[in-house]
Coordinates of C-alpha atoms (C1' of nucleotides) in Angstrom, one line a residue:
Chain A
M130 CA -27.5 9.9 -4.5
T131 CA -24.2 11.6 -4.3
A132 CA -23.3 15.0 -2.9
T133 CA -23.1 16.7 -6.2
E134 CA -26.7 15.9 -7.0
Q135 CA -28.7 18.1 -4.6
D136 CA -30.1 21.6 -4.9
P137 CA -27.4 24.1 -5.4
G138 CA -29.6 26.5 -3.3
T139 CA -28.3 24.7 -0.2
R140 CA -24.7 25.7 -1.0
L141 CA -22.9 28.4 0.9
P142 CA -21.0 30.8 -1.2
G143 CA -17.6 30.2 0.3
A144 CA -16.2 28.0 3.0
Q145 CA -14.9 30.7 5.5
C146 CA -11.7 28.7 5.8
D147 CA -10.2 31.6 7.9
V148 CA -12.6 30.7 10.7
C149 CA -12.7 27.0 10.3
S150 CA -11.3 25.1 13.1
L151 CA -9.6 22.6 10.7
H152 CA -7.7 25.3 9.0
G153 CA -4.5 24.0 10.7
V154 CA -4.7 20.5 9.5
C155 CA -6.4 21.1 6.2
L156 CA -5.0 21.6 2.5
T157 CA -5.4 25.4 3.1
Q158 CA -2.9 25.4 5.9
D159 CA 0.2 26.8 4.1
L160 CA -1.5 28.8 1.5
S161 CA -0.6 32.5 0.9
A162 CA -3.4 34.9 2.0
D163 CA -4.1 35.6 -1.7
A164 CA -4.2 31.9 -2.4
L165 CA -6.5 31.2 0.5
E166 CA -8.9 33.7 -0.4
R167 CA -9.2 32.6 -4.0
L168 CA -9.4 29.0 -3.1
D169 CA -12.0 29.8 -0.4
S170 CA -14.3 31.3 -3.1
M171 CA -14.2 28.3 -5.1
L172 CA -15.3 25.8 -2.5
D173 CA -18.7 24.5 -2.5
Q174 CA -20.6 22.9 0.4
P175 CA -22.6 20.1 -0.7
S176 CA -25.4 18.9 1.8
P177 CA -24.1 16.2 4.3
L178 CA -23.7 12.6 3.6
K179 CA -25.5 10.1 5.6
R180 CA -23.8 6.8 6.8
G181 CA -23.3 4.6 3.6
E182 CA -23.8 7.2 1.1
S183 CA -21.1 7.5 -1.7
L184 CA -19.1 10.8 -2.1
I185 CA -17.2 9.3 -4.9
T186 CA -18.2 6.4 -7.1
Q187 CA -15.4 4.3 -8.8
G188 CA -15.9 4.6 -12.6
N189 CA -17.7 8.0 -12.4
A190 CA -16.1 10.9 -14.0
F191 CA -13.2 12.7 -12.0
T192 CA -14.4 16.2 -11.5
S193 CA -13.3 17.4 -7.8
L194 CA -11.4 17.0 -4.7
Y195 CA -13.1 17.1 -1.4
L196 CA -12.1 18.3 2.0
V197 CA -13.4 16.6 4.9
R198 CA -15.1 19.1 7.4
S199 CA -16.5 16.6 9.9
G200 CA -17.3 12.9 10.0
S201 CA -15.4 10.2 8.1
L202 CA -15.1 8.1 5.1
K203 CA -13.6 4.9 3.8
Q204 CA -12.0 4.4 0.3
V205 CA -13.1 1.1 -1.4
V206 CA -11.7 -0.4 -4.5
R207 CA -13.2 -3.2 -6.5
P208 CA -10.5 -4.6 -8.5
L209 CA -11.7 -5.4 -12.1
G210 CA -13.0 -8.8 -12.5
Q211 CA -13.6 -9.4 -8.9
E212 CA -16.9 -8.8 -7.0
L213 CA -15.2 -8.4 -3.6
E214 CA -14.3 -4.7 -2.6
H215 CA -11.1 -3.9 -0.6
V216 CA -10.9 -0.9 1.8
V217 CA -7.8 0.9 1.0
G218 CA -8.0 3.9 3.2
F219 CA -9.9 6.1 5.7
Y220 CA -10.3 9.7 5.7
L221 CA -10.7 11.9 8.7
P222 CA -11.6 15.8 9.0
G223 CA -8.9 18.0 7.4
E224 CA -7.9 15.3 5.0
T225 CA -8.0 15.5 1.3
V226 CA -10.1 13.1 -0.7
G227 CA -9.7 12.1 -4.4
L228 CA -6.0 12.9 -5.0
E229 CA -5.6 9.5 -6.8
G230 CA -8.1 10.7 -9.4
I231 CA -5.9 13.7 -10.7
G232 CA -4.9 13.2 -14.2
E233 CA -7.5 10.3 -14.8
S234 CA -10.8 10.9 -16.5
H235 CA -12.5 8.3 -14.2
C236 CA -12.2 7.8 -10.5
P237 CA -10.2 4.8 -9.5
A238 CA -12.0 4.2 -6.2
S239 CA -15.2 4.8 -4.4
V240 CA -15.3 6.9 -1.2
V241 CA -18.1 6.2 1.3
A242 CA -19.3 8.0 4.4
M243 CA -19.0 5.9 7.5
E244 CA -21.2 8.2 9.6
T245 CA -22.8 11.7 8.8
T246 CA -20.1 13.7 6.9
F247 CA -19.8 17.3 5.9
V248 CA -17.2 18.0 3.3
C249 CA -16.2 20.9 1.1
E250 CA -15.9 20.2 -2.6
L251 CA -13.3 21.8 -4.8
P252 CA -13.9 21.3 -8.6
Y253 CA -10.5 20.3 -10.2
A254 CA -10.9 22.5 -13.2
R255 CA -11.2 25.6 -11.2
L256 CA -8.3 24.4 -8.9
S257 CA -6.0 23.9 -12.0
E258 CA -6.6 27.4 -13.4
L259 CA -5.7 28.8 -9.9
Y260 CA -2.4 27.0 -9.2
C261 CA -1.0 28.4 -12.4
N262 CA -0.6 31.7 -10.5
N263 CA -0.2 30.2 -7.0
P264 CA 2.9 28.2 -6.4
S265 CA 1.9 27.9 -2.9
L266 CA -1.3 26.0 -3.9
S267 CA 0.8 23.5 -6.2
E268 CA 3.1 23.1 -3.2
S269 CA 0.6 22.5 -0.9
L270 CA -1.1 19.8 -3.3
L271 CA 2.2 18.1 -3.7
H272 CA 2.8 18.1 0.0
R273 CA -0.7 16.4 0.6
M274 CA 0.1 13.9 -2.1
S275 CA 3.5 13.2 -0.9
R276 CA 2.1 12.6 2.7
E277 CA -0.6 10.2 1.4
L278 CA 2.2 8.3 -0.5
R279 CA 4.1 8.0 2.7
G280 CA 0.9 6.7 4.5
E281 CA 0.4 4.0 1.7
K282 CA 4.1 2.9 2.0
R283 CA 3.7 2.6 5.6
Q284 CA 0.5 0.7 5.3
L285 CA 2.3 -1.6 2.9
C286 CA 5.3 -2.3 5.6
L287 CA 2.3 -2.9 8.0
M288 CA 0.8 -5.7 5.8
S289 CA 4.1 -7.2 4.7
G290 CA 5.2 -10.2 7.1
R291 CA 3.3 -8.9 10.1
T292 CA 1.0 -10.7 12.5
A293 CA -2.6 -9.9 13.1
E294 CA -1.5 -8.4 16.6
Q295 CA 1.1 -6.2 15.0
R296 CA -1.1 -4.9 12.0
L297 CA -3.9 -3.9 14.6
A298 CA -1.6 -2.3 16.9
G299 CA -0.1 -0.4 14.1
F300 CA -3.5 0.5 13.0
L301 CA -4.7 1.8 16.2
L302 CA -1.4 3.8 16.8
G303 CA -1.9 5.4 13.4
L304 CA -5.5 6.5 14.1
S305 CA -4.4 7.7 17.5
E306 CA -1.7 9.9 16.0
R307 CA -4.2 11.3 13.3
F308 CA -6.9 12.1 16.0
Q309 CA -4.3 13.8 18.0
Q310 CA -3.2 16.0 15.1
R311 CA -6.8 17.2 14.9
G312 CA -7.0 18.2 18.4
C313 CA -8.8 15.3 19.6
S314 CA -7.7 12.8 22.4
R315 CA -5.0 10.3 21.5
Y316 CA -6.4 8.0 24.0
R317 CA -10.1 7.9 23.5
F318 CA -11.9 8.0 20.2
R319 CA -14.8 6.4 18.3
L320 CA -14.1 3.8 15.6
A321 CA -16.4 4.9 12.8
M322 CA -15.5 1.7 10.8
S323 CA -16.8 -1.7 11.2
R324 CA -14.6 -4.8 12.1
G325 CA -15.1 -5.8 8.6
D326 CA -13.7 -2.5 7.3
I327 CA -10.8 -2.8 9.6
G328 CA -10.2 -6.2 8.4
S329 CA -10.4 -5.5 4.9
H330 CA -8.0 -2.7 5.2
L331 CA -5.5 -4.8 7.1
G332 CA -5.9 -8.0 5.2
L333 CA -7.4 -9.9 8.1
A334 CA -10.8 -11.7 8.5
L335 CA -13.2 -9.8 10.5
E336 CA -13.2 -12.6 13.1
T337 CA -9.7 -12.2 13.6
V338 CA -10.0 -8.5 14.2
S339 CA -12.7 -9.0 16.8
R340 CA -10.7 -11.7 18.6
V341 CA -7.4 -9.7 18.5
L342 CA -9.1 -6.6 20.0
G343 CA -10.5 -8.9 22.7
R344 CA -6.9 -10.3 23.4
F345 CA -5.7 -6.6 23.7
Q346 CA -8.5 -5.8 26.0
R347 CA -7.7 -8.8 28.1
Q348 CA -4.0 -7.8 28.2
G349 CA -5.0 -4.4 29.4
V350 CA -3.5 -2.3 26.5
I351 CA -7.0 -1.1 25.4
Q352 CA -10.6 -0.9 26.7
I353 CA -13.2 -1.2 24.0
A354 CA -17.0 -1.3 24.1
T355 CA -18.3 -2.0 20.5
R356 CA -16.8 1.2 18.8
E357 CA -15.9 3.2 21.7
L358 CA -12.0 2.9 22.2
T359 CA -9.7 3.8 25.0
I360 CA -6.1 3.3 24.7
L361 CA -4.9 2.2 28.1
S362 CA -1.1 1.8 27.0
L363 CA 0.3 3.5 24.0
E364 CA 3.6 1.9 25.2
G365 CA 2.0 -1.6 25.2
L366 CA 0.7 -1.1 21.6
R367 CA 4.1 0.2 20.4
A368 CA 5.8 -2.9 22.2
I369 CA 3.4 -5.2 20.2
L370 CA 3.9 -3.5 16.9
E371 CA 7.7 -3.9 17.2
E372 CA 7.7 -7.2 18.9
H373 CA 10.4 -9.7 17.7
Chain B
M131 CA 28.9 5.8 -2.0
T132 CA 25.9 7.6 -3.3
A133 CA 25.6 9.0 -6.7
T134 CA 25.8 12.5 -5.7
E135 CA 29.2 12.2 -4.2
Q136 CA 31.5 11.8 -7.4
D137 CA 33.4 14.1 -9.6
P138 CA 31.3 16.7 -11.0
G139 CA 33.4 16.7 -14.1
T140 CA 31.8 13.7 -15.2
R141 CA 28.5 15.4 -15.3
L142 CA 27.2 16.2 -18.8
P143 CA 25.6 19.8 -19.0
G144 CA 22.0 18.7 -19.8
A145 CA 20.2 15.5 -20.2
Q146 CA 19.1 15.9 -24.0
C147 CA 15.6 15.0 -23.1
D148 CA 14.5 15.7 -26.6
V149 CA 16.7 12.9 -28.0
C150 CA 16.0 10.5 -25.0
S151 CA 14.2 7.3 -25.9
L152 CA 12.3 7.4 -22.7
H153 CA 10.9 11.0 -23.2
G154 CA 7.5 9.4 -23.9
V155 CA 7.3 7.8 -20.5
C156 CA 9.3 10.1 -18.4
L157 CA 8.1 13.0 -16.1
T158 CA 9.1 15.1 -19.1
Q159 CA 6.4 13.8 -21.4
D160 CA 3.8 16.4 -21.2
L161 CA 5.9 19.5 -20.7
S162 CA 5.6 22.5 -22.8
A163 CA 8.6 23.1 -25.1
D164 CA 9.6 26.0 -22.8
A165 CA 9.3 24.1 -19.5
L166 CA 11.2 21.0 -21.2
E167 CA 14.1 23.2 -22.1
R168 CA 14.4 24.7 -18.6
L169 CA 14.0 21.3 -16.9
D170 CA 16.4 19.6 -19.2
S171 CA 19.1 22.3 -18.3
M172 CA 18.8 21.6 -14.6
L173 CA 19.2 17.7 -14.9
D174 CA 22.4 16.3 -13.5
Q175 CA 23.6 13.0 -14.6
P176 CA 25.5 11.4 -11.8
S177 CA 27.8 8.4 -12.7
P178 CA 26.0 5.1 -12.8
L179 CA 25.1 3.0 -9.7
K180 CA 26.3 -0.4 -9.4
R181 CA 24.3 -3.3 -7.9
G182 CA 23.4 -2.8 -4.4
E183 CA 24.5 0.8 -4.2
S184 CA 22.1 3.3 -2.7
L185 CA 20.7 6.3 -4.8
I186 CA 18.7 7.4 -1.7
T187 CA 19.3 6.5 1.9
Q188 CA 16.6 6.6 4.5
G189 CA 17.2 9.4 7.0
N190 CA 19.5 11.5 4.7
A191 CA 18.4 15.0 3.9
F192 CA 15.9 15.2 1.1
T193 CA 17.5 17.1 -2.0
S194 CA 16.4 15.5 -5.2
L195 CA 14.1 13.7 -7.4
Y196 CA 15.6 11.1 -9.9
L197 CA 14.5 10.1 -13.4
V198 CA 15.6 6.6 -14.3
R199 CA 17.4 6.3 -17.5
S200 CA 18.4 2.6 -17.4
G201 CA 18.4 -0.3 -15.1
S202 CA 16.3 -0.7 -12.1
L203 CA 16.1 0.1 -8.3
K204 CA 14.0 -1.1 -5.3
Q205 CA 12.6 1.2 -2.6
V206 CA 13.1 -0.3 1.0
V207 CA 11.8 1.1 4.2
R208 CA 13.1 0.0 7.7
P209 CA 10.2 1.0 10.0
L210 CA 11.3 2.4 13.2
G211 CA 12.3 0.2 15.9
Q212 CA 12.7 -2.9 13.5
E213 CA 15.7 -4.3 11.8
L214 CA 13.9 -6.0 9.2
E215 CA 13.5 -4.0 5.9
H216 CA 10.5 -4.0 3.5
V217 CA 10.5 -3.6 -0.2
V218 CA 7.8 -1.3 -0.8
G219 CA 8.3 -0.8 -4.6
F220 CA 10.3 -1.2 -7.6
Y221 CA 11.4 1.7 -10.3
L222 CA 11.9 1.0 -13.9
P223 CA 13.3 3.4 -16.6
G224 CA 11.1 6.6 -17.1
E225 CA 9.9 6.3 -13.5
T226 CA 10.3 9.1 -11.0
V227 CA 12.0 8.3 -7.9
G228 CA 11.7 10.3 -4.6
L229 CA 8.3 11.6 -4.6
E230 CA 7.5 10.4 -1.1
G231 CA 10.1 13.0 0.1
I232 CA 8.6 16.1 -1.0
G233 CA 7.6 18.4 1.8
E234 CA 9.9 16.4 4.2
S235 CA 13.3 17.3 5.3
H236 CA 14.5 13.7 5.4
C237 CA 13.9 10.8 3.2
P238 CA 11.3 8.3 4.4
A239 CA 12.9 5.3 2.5
S240 CA 16.0 4.1 0.9
V241 CA 16.4 3.3 -2.9
V242 CA 18.9 0.8 -3.9
A243 CA 20.2 -0.2 -7.6
M244 CA 19.4 -3.8 -8.4
E245 CA 21.8 -3.7 -11.4
T246 CA 23.9 -1.1 -13.1
T247 CA 21.5 2.0 -13.3
F248 CA 21.8 5.3 -14.9
V249 CA 19.5 8.1 -13.5
C250 CA 19.1 11.9 -14.1
E251 CA 19.2 14.0 -11.1
L252 CA 16.7 16.8 -10.5
P253 CA 17.4 19.0 -7.3
Y254 CA 14.2 19.8 -5.9
A255 CA 15.1 23.4 -4.9
R256 CA 15.8 24.4 -8.5
L257 CA 12.6 22.3 -9.5
S258 CA 10.3 24.2 -7.1
E259 CA 11.6 27.6 -8.6
L260 CA 10.8 26.4 -12.0
Y261 CA 7.2 25.4 -11.4
C262 CA 6.1 28.8 -10.0
N263 CA 6.1 29.7 -14.0
N264 CA 5.4 26.6 -15.4
P265 CA 1.9 25.1 -14.7
S266 CA 2.6 22.3 -16.9
L267 CA 5.5 21.2 -14.8
S268 CA 3.2 21.4 -11.6
E269 CA 0.7 19.3 -13.4
S270 CA 3.2 16.7 -14.7
L271 CA 4.4 16.2 -11.2
L272 CA 0.8 15.9 -9.6
H273 CA 0.0 13.4 -12.5
R274 CA 3.1 11.3 -11.5
M275 CA 2.3 11.2 -7.9
S276 CA -1.3 10.5 -8.5
R277 CA -0.1 7.6 -10.6
E278 CA 2.1 6.3 -7.9
L279 CA -0.7 6.6 -5.4
R280 CA -3.0 4.5 -7.6
G281 CA -0.1 1.9 -7.9
E282 CA 0.1 1.8 -4.2
K283 CA -3.6 1.2 -3.7
R284 CA -3.5 -1.5 -6.4
Q285 CA -0.7 -3.1 -4.3
L286 CA -2.7 -3.0 -1.1
C287 CA -5.5 -4.5 -3.0
L288 CA -3.3 -7.2 -4.1
M289 CA -2.0 -7.9 -0.5
S290 CA -5.4 -8.0 1.2
G291 CA -7.0 -11.4 1.3
R292 CA -5.2 -12.8 -1.7
T293 CA -3.4 -15.9 -2.0
A294 CA 0.3 -16.4 -2.8
E295 CA -0.7 -17.5 -6.4
Q296 CA -3.0 -14.3 -6.9
R297 CA -0.1 -12.0 -5.6
L298 CA 2.5 -13.4 -7.7
A299 CA 0.1 -13.5 -10.8
G300 CA -0.7 -9.8 -10.1
F301 CA 2.8 -8.8 -9.7
L302 CA 4.0 -10.5 -13.0
L303 CA 1.1 -8.9 -14.9
G304 CA 1.8 -5.5 -13.5
L305 CA 5.4 -5.8 -14.4
S306 CA 4.6 -7.1 -17.9
E307 CA 2.4 -4.0 -18.4
R308 CA 5.1 -1.7 -17.3
F309 CA 7.8 -3.2 -19.4
Q310 CA 5.3 -3.0 -22.4
Q311 CA 4.7 0.8 -21.7
R312 CA 8.5 1.1 -22.0
G313 CA 8.5 -0.4 -25.4
C314 CA 9.9 -3.8 -24.3
S315 CA 8.2 -7.2 -24.6
R316 CA 5.4 -7.9 -22.3
Y317 CA 6.0 -11.6 -22.7
R318 CA 9.8 -11.9 -22.1
F319 CA 12.0 -9.9 -19.5
R320 CA 14.5 -10.1 -16.9
L321 CA 13.5 -9.8 -13.2
A322 CA 16.3 -7.7 -11.7
M323 CA 15.1 -8.6 -8.1
S324 CA 15.8 -11.5 -6.0
R325 CA 13.2 -13.9 -4.8
G326 CA 13.5 -12.4 -1.4
D327 CA 12.8 -9.0 -2.8
I328 CA 9.7 -10.1 -4.6
G329 CA 8.4 -11.9 -1.3
S330 CA 9.2 -8.8 1.0
H331 CA 7.1 -6.8 -1.6
L332 CA 4.3 -9.1 -1.7
G333 CA 4.2 -10.1 1.9
L334 CA 5.4 -13.9 1.2
A335 CA 8.4 -15.8 2.5
L336 CA 11.1 -16.3 -0.4
E337 CA 10.5 -19.9 -0.2
T338 CA 6.9 -19.4 -1.2
V339 CA 7.7 -17.2 -4.1
S340 CA 10.1 -20.0 -5.4
R341 CA 7.6 -22.7 -4.9
V342 CA 4.7 -20.6 -6.7
L343 CA 6.8 -19.7 -9.7
G344 CA 7.7 -23.6 -10.0
R345 CA 4.0 -24.3 -9.8
F346 CA 3.3 -21.7 -12.4
Q347 CA 5.9 -23.1 -14.8
R348 CA 4.6 -26.7 -14.1
Q349 CA 1.1 -25.2 -15.1
G350 CA 2.6 -23.9 -18.3
V351 CA 1.5 -20.2 -17.7
I352 CA 5.2 -19.1 -17.5
Q353 CA 8.6 -20.4 -18.2
I354 CA 11.4 -19.1 -15.8
A355 CA 15.0 -19.8 -15.6
T356 CA 16.5 -18.2 -12.6
R357 CA 15.6 -14.6 -13.5
E358 CA 14.7 -14.9 -17.2
L359 CA 11.1 -15.0 -17.4
T360 CA 8.7 -15.8 -20.4
I361 CA 5.0 -15.4 -19.8
L362 CA 3.4 -18.2 -21.9
S363 CA -0.2 -17.3 -21.1
L364 CA -1.3 -13.9 -20.1
E365 CA -4.9 -15.2 -19.9
G366 CA -3.8 -17.9 -17.6
L367 CA -2.2 -15.4 -15.2
R368 CA -5.2 -13.2 -15.3
A369 CA -7.3 -16.1 -14.5
I370 CA -5.3 -16.9 -11.5
L371 CA -5.5 -13.3 -10.3
E372 CA -9.3 -13.3 -10.6
E373 CA -9.8 -16.8 -9.3
H374 CA -12.8 -17.4 -7.0
Chain C
dA118 C1' 39.9 -21.9 -13.6
dT119 C1' 39.0 -21.6 -8.7
dC120 C1' 36.6 -20.2 -4.9
dA121 C1' 33.4 -17.9 -2.0
dA122 C1' 29.1 -15.6 -1.3
dA123 C1' 24.8 -14.9 -2.6
dC124 C1' 20.8 -16.7 -4.5
dC125 C1' 17.6 -20.4 -5.5
dT126 C1' 15.1 -24.9 -4.7
dT127 C1' 12.8 -28.7 -2.3
dG128 C1' 11.2 -31.3 1.6
dA129 C1' 9.2 -31.8 6.5
dC130 C1' 6.8 -29.7 9.8
dC131 C1' 3.5 -26.8 12.2
dC132 C1' 0.6 -23.0 13.6
dA133 C1' -1.7 -18.3 12.8
dG134 C1' -5.4 -17.2 11.0
dG135 C1' -9.2 -18.3 7.5
dT136 C1' -13.7 -20.4 7.4
dC137 C1' -18.1 -22.0 9.0
dA138 C1' -21.6 -22.1 12.1
dG139 C1' -24.3 -20.4 15.9
dC140 C1' -25.6 -16.9 19.0
dC141 C1' -25.7 -12.3 21.2
dT142 C1' -26.2 -7.2 21.1
dA143 C1' -27.1 -2.4 19.4
dG144 C1' -29.5 0.7 16.9
dC145 C1' -33.1 1.8 13.9
dC146 C1' -37.8 2.0 11.9
dC147 C1' -42.5 1.5 12.5
Chain D
dG114 C1' -41.8 -0.4 22.9
dG115 C1' -41.3 -4.3 19.9
dG116 C1' -39.3 -6.3 16.2
dC117 C1' -36.0 -6.3 12.5
dT118 C1' -31.2 -6.0 10.7
dA119 C1' -26.5 -5.0 10.8
dG120 C1' -22.9 -5.9 13.3
dG121 C1' -20.2 -8.2 16.8
dC122 C1' -18.4 -12.4 19.5
dT123 C1' -16.8 -17.2 20.1
dG124 C1' -16.0 -22.0 19.3
dA125 C1' -14.2 -25.8 16.3
dC126 C1' -11.9 -27.1 12.7
dC127 C1' -8.5 -27.0 8.7
dT128 C1' -5.2 -25.4 5.5
dG129 C1' -2.0 -22.0 3.2
dG130 C1' 2.0 -20.6 3.9
dG131 C1' 5.7 -19.7 7.4
dT132 C1' 10.1 -21.7 9.3
dC133 C1' 14.0 -24.6 9.5
dA134 C1' 17.2 -27.4 7.3
dA135 C1' 19.9 -29.2 3.6
dG136 C1' 21.7 -29.2 -0.9
dG137 C1' 22.3 -27.2 -5.6
dT138 C1' 23.4 -23.2 -8.8
dT139 C1' 24.9 -18.7 -10.6
dT140 C1' 27.8 -14.8 -10.2
dG141 C1' 31.8 -12.3 -9.6
dA142 C1' 36.3 -11.7 -7.9
dT143 C1' 41.1 -13.3 -7.9

DNA sequence: ATCAAACCTTGACCCAGGTCAGCCTAGCCC
DNA sequence: GGGCTAGGCTGACCTGGGTCAAGGTTTGAT
């Protein structure tokens, strides 16, 4: 079951962006008061996704963007003619999901909840009416997409000619920064994704992820208990990332 | 020297998009007549770049987008605290360069000509005035960025858990498709990039690129003389890409 | 035509990390 | 609480592709 298929009676009328704690990191952050009000009124709030449920299914019709309110998701692609899926990204609260579907009739990737997750749904048809008269909205969207593009290029750099240690150090530093931007600790957070997800995202076997995390712990740069991570030395991770 | 630093006298007043052979694949393709006319009038045509010259230099102020008229370019990133550069993308005629700088004060990557290259320059400040009144322009830009995003995710899949053979097969198939969209042969084209550039882009050593291309040739799926490529069997390449 | 610099190819060697296998642990459902 | 399942850890082994080295080819400048 996907989020768009449940009782519309459970939806709230608007998202109350003005009182949302994520307003400062969300798509809505730089909108004019007018644009914000109009956008708010077109946001639906589907019922929460449970771990493993799909928000977006690859191949389905593209209809909406989604803003993450709480929880986290992974984006997975199954390249045509392959049965193996690849994790191409993770989404945290405040991030915009579905941008790669704009201008396409069908969604090019699936997006799956990694834990109980609340999102706002933004039907793209209504959105595109709105941005005709709201340059601040077009601009916000462009900025979001541009940022995601930069993130992907960064990821490409991380995966090209880097050792497993460097990839994982870069990955943890990236997560740490994103948590900090969201007002969480940059030193201590929970990894919602499995070792297999991390491996798929970094181009490593899950065993390698496990081994390298163990090594980092023995070196004293992190402390990790299953999925509960503490970064003991940001500098240490940076040094590993920039090694050689 | 960059393209923005030469005699303004050499610039033509507009780009004559309506008679440009690339109109069908360029940013301008879906614009309303009105938007096209206004966009055309704000396009500059800097003098051509020679092989190795930079169109965009990482760290410089972000000012413009560029539309490739002829030739080709590579995008390179030097991650902070590293001296090695990574090739994160290639640009062909009709493609839009610089999208990842939108919303940033400084360019996050360099873009370098791989051969003699002509571009149109589109100052972003002028562009952003224009799209207030031209939803078709906002939409075109969003579609371009979304497409680039899909391309990057595809690239991530290609680099995650794929052999050197699969990466190169995927790379050649991707190029073939892009050349075809531009009205060139999908079977026969010139690789403007060096083996080193390809390797950096795919996360392989240049020696590996050379060896795998040789192997492809011996297997009879391609024919390659230095940079002149002929694809003898698209199906063969697809089979390699989807192997196992 | 000559030369230099950049680029490409090929071979030999070796190691980072993939694969397989076995076991342990945490979290969930009845 | 007990048992089931998904997820995580670790060891042994092996190979794809990185690195180093040497020689050939292409390109462009004089």
